[in-house]
């Protein structure tokens, strides 16, 4: 479906993306993750044809994707892109924004499609409201409905849940990715929030300074991150001496949920403790090595605890 080979892009002589290659099949969801400024948004724009690559190739369904130097209209047929600024027209209604790319030949069908999509994103009651009267999170949900309207095969979503309240975002993610699966829509999500992709993405592409650090299946990358940077994109992570796990020399990466309090283990001194809802996140120090773990009980600064570790996989 989508194949990218040896993609390079620079802006005013400054490298933005370097030697990016990956492929995805129809129906897959890919998460492009990385810190701010790593090239996530630029990659989506290249795939959509907003920019011309310096070198390399982008092919969608076997056809090259053209940039502005050779195509007046960016992107490939059946590909839709949602930028971080949403792309809404502020002085027409939410319903008119969602319907602006739909045919007017069958008004009943068009209106039904608009109502269906606004319901999916939880904005059915705002169909006649103009975006400039809505909050940023509400506008973002309208924009999500808008890019779905023309029945795309591939969606390019740039931080699609960034302004949506957490309690709404969880339900919205499940609704949207369920809709994608039912309608065989592929999706590439650029995000720095693991909640946006861990439950939903088949594959992950991690970028650092415009270079890929890893591309692979989501669970495999999570269980076997190639480095501390990639692991930290999923949340807190510990880098500890390998001999603490009887794992030889060097260091290993261990997530907080794989650190546990035990009667027989390594002595640590608590430095901070944070209530986390269902548990407590504890920061501790073992011989000047920082460790973060989850506990069912609150711990006090300076308290001595005994902890053990298990491998992530």
Coordinates of C-alpha atoms in Angstrom, one line a residue:
X1 CA 0.0 0.0 0.0
X2 CA 2.6 2.6 1.1
X3 CA 6.3 2.2 0.6
X4 CA 9.0 4.7 1.5
X5 CA 12.6 4.2 0.5
X6 CA 15.7 6.2 1.6
X7 CA 13.8 9.4 2.1
X8 CA 15.8 12.6 2.7
X9 CA 14.5 16.1 3.3
X10 CA 16.1 19.3 4.3
X11 CA 14.8 22.8 4.9
X12 CA 17.1 25.8 4.1
X13 CA 20.0 23.4 4.1
X14 CA 19.2 21.9 7.5
X15 CA 18.6 18.2 7.5
X16 CA 15.1 17.3 8.7
X17 CA 14.7 13.7 7.7
X18 CA 17.6 11.3 6.9
X19 CA 17.3 7.9 5.2
X20 CA 13.8 7.1 6.3
X21 CA 12.5 3.8 4.9
X22 CA 9.4 1.7 5.8
X23 CA 6.3 0.1 4.3
X24 CA 2.8 -0.6 5.5
X25 CA 0.0 -2.8 4.2
X26 CA -3.7 -1.9 3.7
X27 CA -5.6 -1.9 7.0
X28 CA -2.5 -1.3 9.2
X29 CA -2.1 1.5 11.7
X30 CA 1.4 3.0 12.0
X31 CA 2.5 5.3 14.8
X32 CA 5.3 7.8 14.1
X33 CA 6.8 8.7 17.5
X34 CA 9.6 10.9 18.8
X35 CA 10.4 14.0 20.6
X36 CA 9.3 17.5 19.3
X37 CA 11.3 18.5 16.3
X38 CA 12.3 15.0 15.2
X39 CA 10.5 15.2 11.9
X40 CA 7.2 13.5 12.5
X41 CA 5.0 16.3 11.0
X42 CA 7.4 16.8 8.1
X43 CA 7.1 13.1 7.3
X44 CA 3.3 13.3 7.1
X45 CA 3.5 16.3 4.8
X46 CA 5.9 14.5 2.5
X47 CA 3.6 11.5 2.3
X48 CA 0.7 13.9 1.5
X49 CA 2.7 15.7 -1.2
X50 CA 2.9 19.1 0.6
X51 CA 6.7 19.1 0.2
X52 CA 9.2 17.7 -2.4
X53 CA 11.7 15.2 -1.0
X54 CA 15.4 15.9 -1.7
X55 CA 15.8 12.3 -2.6
X56 CA 14.2 8.9 -2.0
X57 CA 10.8 7.7 -3.1
X58 CA 7.2 7.6 -1.8
X59 CA 4.8 5.2 -3.5
X60 CA 1.2 4.7 -2.7
X61 CA -0.6 1.7 -4.3
X62 CA 2.4 1.4 -6.6
X63 CA 2.2 5.0 -7.8
X64 CA 4.7 7.7 -6.9
X65 CA 3.4 10.5 -4.7
X66 CA 4.1 13.9 -6.3
X67 CA 5.1 17.0 -4.5
X68 CA 4.3 20.6 -5.4
X69 CA 7.0 20.9 -8.1
X70 CA 5.0 18.4 -10.3
X71 CA 1.5 18.4 -8.9
X72 CA -0.9 21.3 -8.3
X73 CA -3.0 19.2 -5.9
X74 CA -1.0 17.5 -3.1
X75 CA -1.4 13.9 -2.1
X76 CA -2.7 10.7 -3.7
X77 CA -6.4 9.8 -4.3
X78 CA -8.1 8.5 -1.1
X79 CA -5.4 9.9 1.2
X80 CA -6.4 12.5 3.7
X81 CA -4.2 14.6 6.1
X82 CA -5.2 16.3 9.3
X83 CA -2.7 19.0 10.3
X84 CA -2.2 20.3 13.8
X85 CA -4.1 23.5 13.0
X86 CA -7.1 21.4 11.9
X87 CA -7.8 23.1 8.6
X88 CA -11.4 24.1 9.5
X89 CA -13.2 27.0 7.9
X90 CA -14.3 29.2 10.9
X91 CA -17.4 30.9 9.5
X92 CA -19.3 27.9 8.2
X93 CA -20.9 25.4 10.5
X94 CA -19.4 22.2 11.8
X95 CA -21.7 20.2 9.6
X96 CA -20.8 22.3 6.5
X97 CA -17.1 21.7 7.3
X98 CA -17.6 18.0 7.5
X99 CA -19.6 18.0 4.3
X100 CA -17.5 20.3 2.2
X101 CA -15.7 17.4 0.4
X102 CA -18.9 15.4 -0.2
X103 CA -21.0 15.3 -3.3
X104 CA -24.2 17.3 -3.4
X105 CA -26.0 15.0 -5.9
X106 CA -27.7 13.1 -3.0
X107 CA -28.4 15.5 -0.2
X108 CA -30.1 12.9 2.0
X109 CA -27.0 10.6 1.7
X110 CA -24.7 13.5 2.4
X111 CA -26.6 14.7 5.4
X112 CA -26.7 11.1 6.8
X113 CA -22.9 10.8 6.4
X114 CA -22.3 14.1 8.2
X115 CA -24.6 13.1 11.1
X116 CA -22.9 9.7 11.3
X117 CA -19.4 11.1 11.5
X118 CA -20.3 13.9 14.0
X119 CA -21.8 11.2 16.2
X120 CA -18.7 9.1 16.1
X121 CA -16.6 12.0 17.4
X122 CA -19.2 13.0 19.9
X123 CA -20.2 16.3 18.3
X124 CA -23.6 15.6 16.9
X125 CA -25.2 18.3 19.0
X126 CA -22.9 20.9 17.4
X127 CA -23.8 20.3 13.7
X128 CA -25.1 23.9 13.3
X129 CA -22.4 25.6 15.3
X130 CA -19.5 27.5 13.7
X131 CA -16.0 26.4 14.7
X132 CA -14.9 29.8 16.1
X133 CA -17.5 29.4 18.8
X134 CA -16.0 26.0 19.8
X135 CA -13.1 25.1 22.1
X136 CA -9.8 23.8 20.6
X137 CA -10.7 20.2 21.6
X138 CA -14.2 20.5 20.0
X139 CA -12.6 21.9 16.8
X140 CA -10.2 19.0 16.8
X141 CA -13.1 16.5 16.9
X142 CA -14.9 18.3 14.1
X143 CA -11.7 18.1 12.0
X144 CA -11.4 14.4 12.6
X145 CA -14.9 13.9 11.3
X146 CA -14.1 16.2 8.3
X147 CA -11.1 14.1 7.1
X148 CA -13.2 10.9 7.4
X149 CA -16.0 12.3 5.3
X150 CA -14.7 11.4 1.8
X151 CA -14.1 7.7 2.8
X152 CA -10.3 7.7 2.7
X153 CA -8.1 4.6 2.4
X154 CA -5.3 6.2 4.3
X155 CA -5.4 8.9 7.0
X156 CA -2.4 11.0 8.1
X157 CA -3.1 12.4 11.6
X158 CA -0.8 14.9 13.2
X159 CA -1.3 14.9 17.0
X160 CA -5.0 14.2 16.5
X161 CA -6.0 14.1 20.2
X162 CA -3.7 16.8 21.6
X163 CA -6.4 19.3 22.6
X164 CA -9.1 16.8 23.7
X165 CA -9.8 16.2 27.3
X166 CA -8.3 12.9 28.6
X167 CA -11.7 11.4 29.6
X168 CA -13.1 12.1 26.1
X169 CA -9.9 11.2 24.3
X170 CA -10.0 7.6 25.6
X171 CA -13.5 7.0 24.3
X172 CA -12.8 8.8 21.1
X173 CA -9.7 6.8 20.3
X174 CA -11.6 3.5 20.8
X175 CA -14.5 4.8 18.6
X176 CA -12.2 6.0 15.8
X177 CA -9.9 3.0 15.6
X178 CA -12.9 0.7 15.7
X179 CA -14.4 2.7 12.8
X180 CA -11.0 2.4 11.0
X181 CA -11.0 -1.4 11.4
X182 CA -14.6 -1.8 10.3
X183 CA -14.1 0.3 7.2
X184 CA -10.5 -1.0 6.4
X185 CA -9.0 2.5 6.8
X186 CA -5.2 2.6 7.3
X187 CA -3.8 5.3 9.5
X188 CA -0.5 7.0 10.3
X189 CA -0.5 8.9 13.6
X190 CA 2.3 11.3 14.5
X191 CA 2.3 11.6 18.2
X192 CA 4.3 11.8 21.4
X193 CA 1.6 10.4 23.6
X194 CA 1.7 6.6 24.1
X195 CA -2.0 6.5 24.8
X196 CA -2.6 7.5 21.2
X197 CA -0.8 4.5 19.8
X198 CA 0.0 1.6 22.1
X199 CA -3.5 0.0 22.1
X200 CA -4.2 0.7 18.5
X201 CA -1.0 0.7 16.2
X202 CA 0.2 -2.4 14.5
X203 CA 3.6 -0.9 13.9
X204 CA 5.9 1.9 15.2
X205 CA 8.4 4.1 13.5
X206 CA 10.6 6.0 16.1
X207 CA 12.5 9.1 14.9
X208 CA 15.3 11.0 16.6
X209 CA 16.9 14.0 15.0
X210 CA 15.2 13.0 11.7
X211 CA 16.7 9.5 11.7
X212 CA 14.8 6.3 12.4
X213 CA 15.8 4.5 15.6
X214 CA 13.5 1.5 15.0
X215 CA 10.7 0.3 12.8
X216 CA 8.7 -2.8 13.8
X217 CA 5.7 -4.3 15.3
X218 CA 4.4 -2.3 18.3
X219 CA 4.6 -5.0 21.0
X220 CA 8.0 -6.2 19.8
X221 CA 9.4 -2.6 19.9
X222 CA 7.9 -2.1 23.3
X223 CA 9.3 -5.3 24.7
X224 CA 12.7 -4.9 23.0
X225 CA 13.5 -1.1 22.6
X226 CA 16.8 -0.6 20.9
X227 CA 17.9 2.2 23.3
X228 CA 16.9 4.4 26.2
X229 CA 15.5 7.1 24.0
X230 CA 13.0 4.8 22.2
X231 CA 12.0 3.2 25.5
X232 CA 11.3 6.6 27.1
X233 CA 8.8 7.4 24.4
X234 CA 6.5 4.9 26.0
X235 CA 6.8 6.5 29.4
X236 CA 9.2 6.1 32.4
X237 CA 12.0 3.6 32.0
X238 CA 14.9 2.5 34.1
X239 CA 18.4 1.9 32.8
X240 CA 20.1 -0.4 35.3
X241 CA 23.3 -2.5 35.5
X242 CA 22.8 -5.8 33.8
X243 CA 24.2 -7.7 36.7
X244 CA 21.2 -6.7 38.8
X245 CA 19.2 -9.1 36.6
X246 CA 22.1 -11.6 36.3
X247 CA 22.1 -10.6 32.6
X248 CA 25.8 -10.1 32.0
X249 CA 27.7 -6.9 31.4
X250 CA 26.5 -3.4 30.4
X251 CA 23.0 -2.1 31.1
X252 CA 19.4 -3.2 30.5
X253 CA 16.2 -1.3 30.2
X254 CA 13.4 -2.1 32.7
X255 CA 9.9 -0.5 32.8
X256 CA 8.5 0.6 36.2
X257 CA 5.9 -2.2 36.3
X258 CA 8.7 -4.7 36.1
X259 CA 10.3 -3.4 39.4
X260 CA 8.8 -4.8 42.5
X261 CA 9.2 -4.6 46.3
X262 CA 10.5 -7.9 47.8
X263 CA 12.0 -9.3 51.0
X264 CA 15.1 -10.4 49.1
X265 CA 16.5 -7.9 46.7
X266 CA 18.5 -4.7 46.3
X267 CA 18.3 -2.0 48.9
X268 CA 17.1 1.4 47.6
X269 CA 16.4 4.7 49.3
X270 CA 13.1 6.5 48.4
X271 CA 13.5 10.0 47.1
X272 CA 10.0 10.8 46.0
X273 CA 6.5 9.3 45.9
X274 CA 3.5 10.3 43.8
X275 CA -0.1 9.2 44.0
X276 CA -1.0 7.7 40.7
X277 CA -4.6 6.8 41.1
X278 CA -4.6 3.0 41.3
X279 CA -1.0 2.9 42.7
X280 CA 2.0 5.1 43.7
X281 CA 4.9 6.0 41.5
X282 CA 8.0 5.8 43.6
X283 CA 11.4 7.3 42.8
X284 CA 14.3 5.7 44.6
X285 CA 18.1 5.5 44.4
X286 CA 20.3 2.5 44.4
X287 CA 24.0 3.4 44.8
X288 CA 23.3 6.7 42.9
X289 CA 21.4 4.9 40.1
X290 CA 17.9 6.3 39.9
X291 CA 15.0 3.8 39.8
X292 CA 11.3 4.4 39.2
X293 CA 8.7 1.8 40.1
X294 CA 5.1 1.3 41.0
X295 CA 3.9 0.4 44.5
X296 CA 0.6 -0.4 46.1
X297 CA 1.6 1.6 49.2
X298 CA 2.8 5.2 49.8
X299 CA 6.5 5.5 50.6
X300 CA 8.3 8.3 52.5
X301 CA 11.3 10.2 51.4
X302 CA 14.4 8.6 52.9
X303 CA 12.6 5.3 53.5
X304 CA 14.7 2.2 52.8
X305 CA 13.0 -0.4 50.5
X306 CA 14.2 -3.7 49.0
X307 CA 13.4 -4.1 45.3
X308 CA 13.8 -6.7 42.6
X309 CA 13.7 -6.6 38.8
X310 CA 12.4 -8.7 36.0
X311 CA 13.1 -8.5 32.3
X312 CA 10.6 -6.5 30.1
X313 CA 9.9 -9.5 27.9

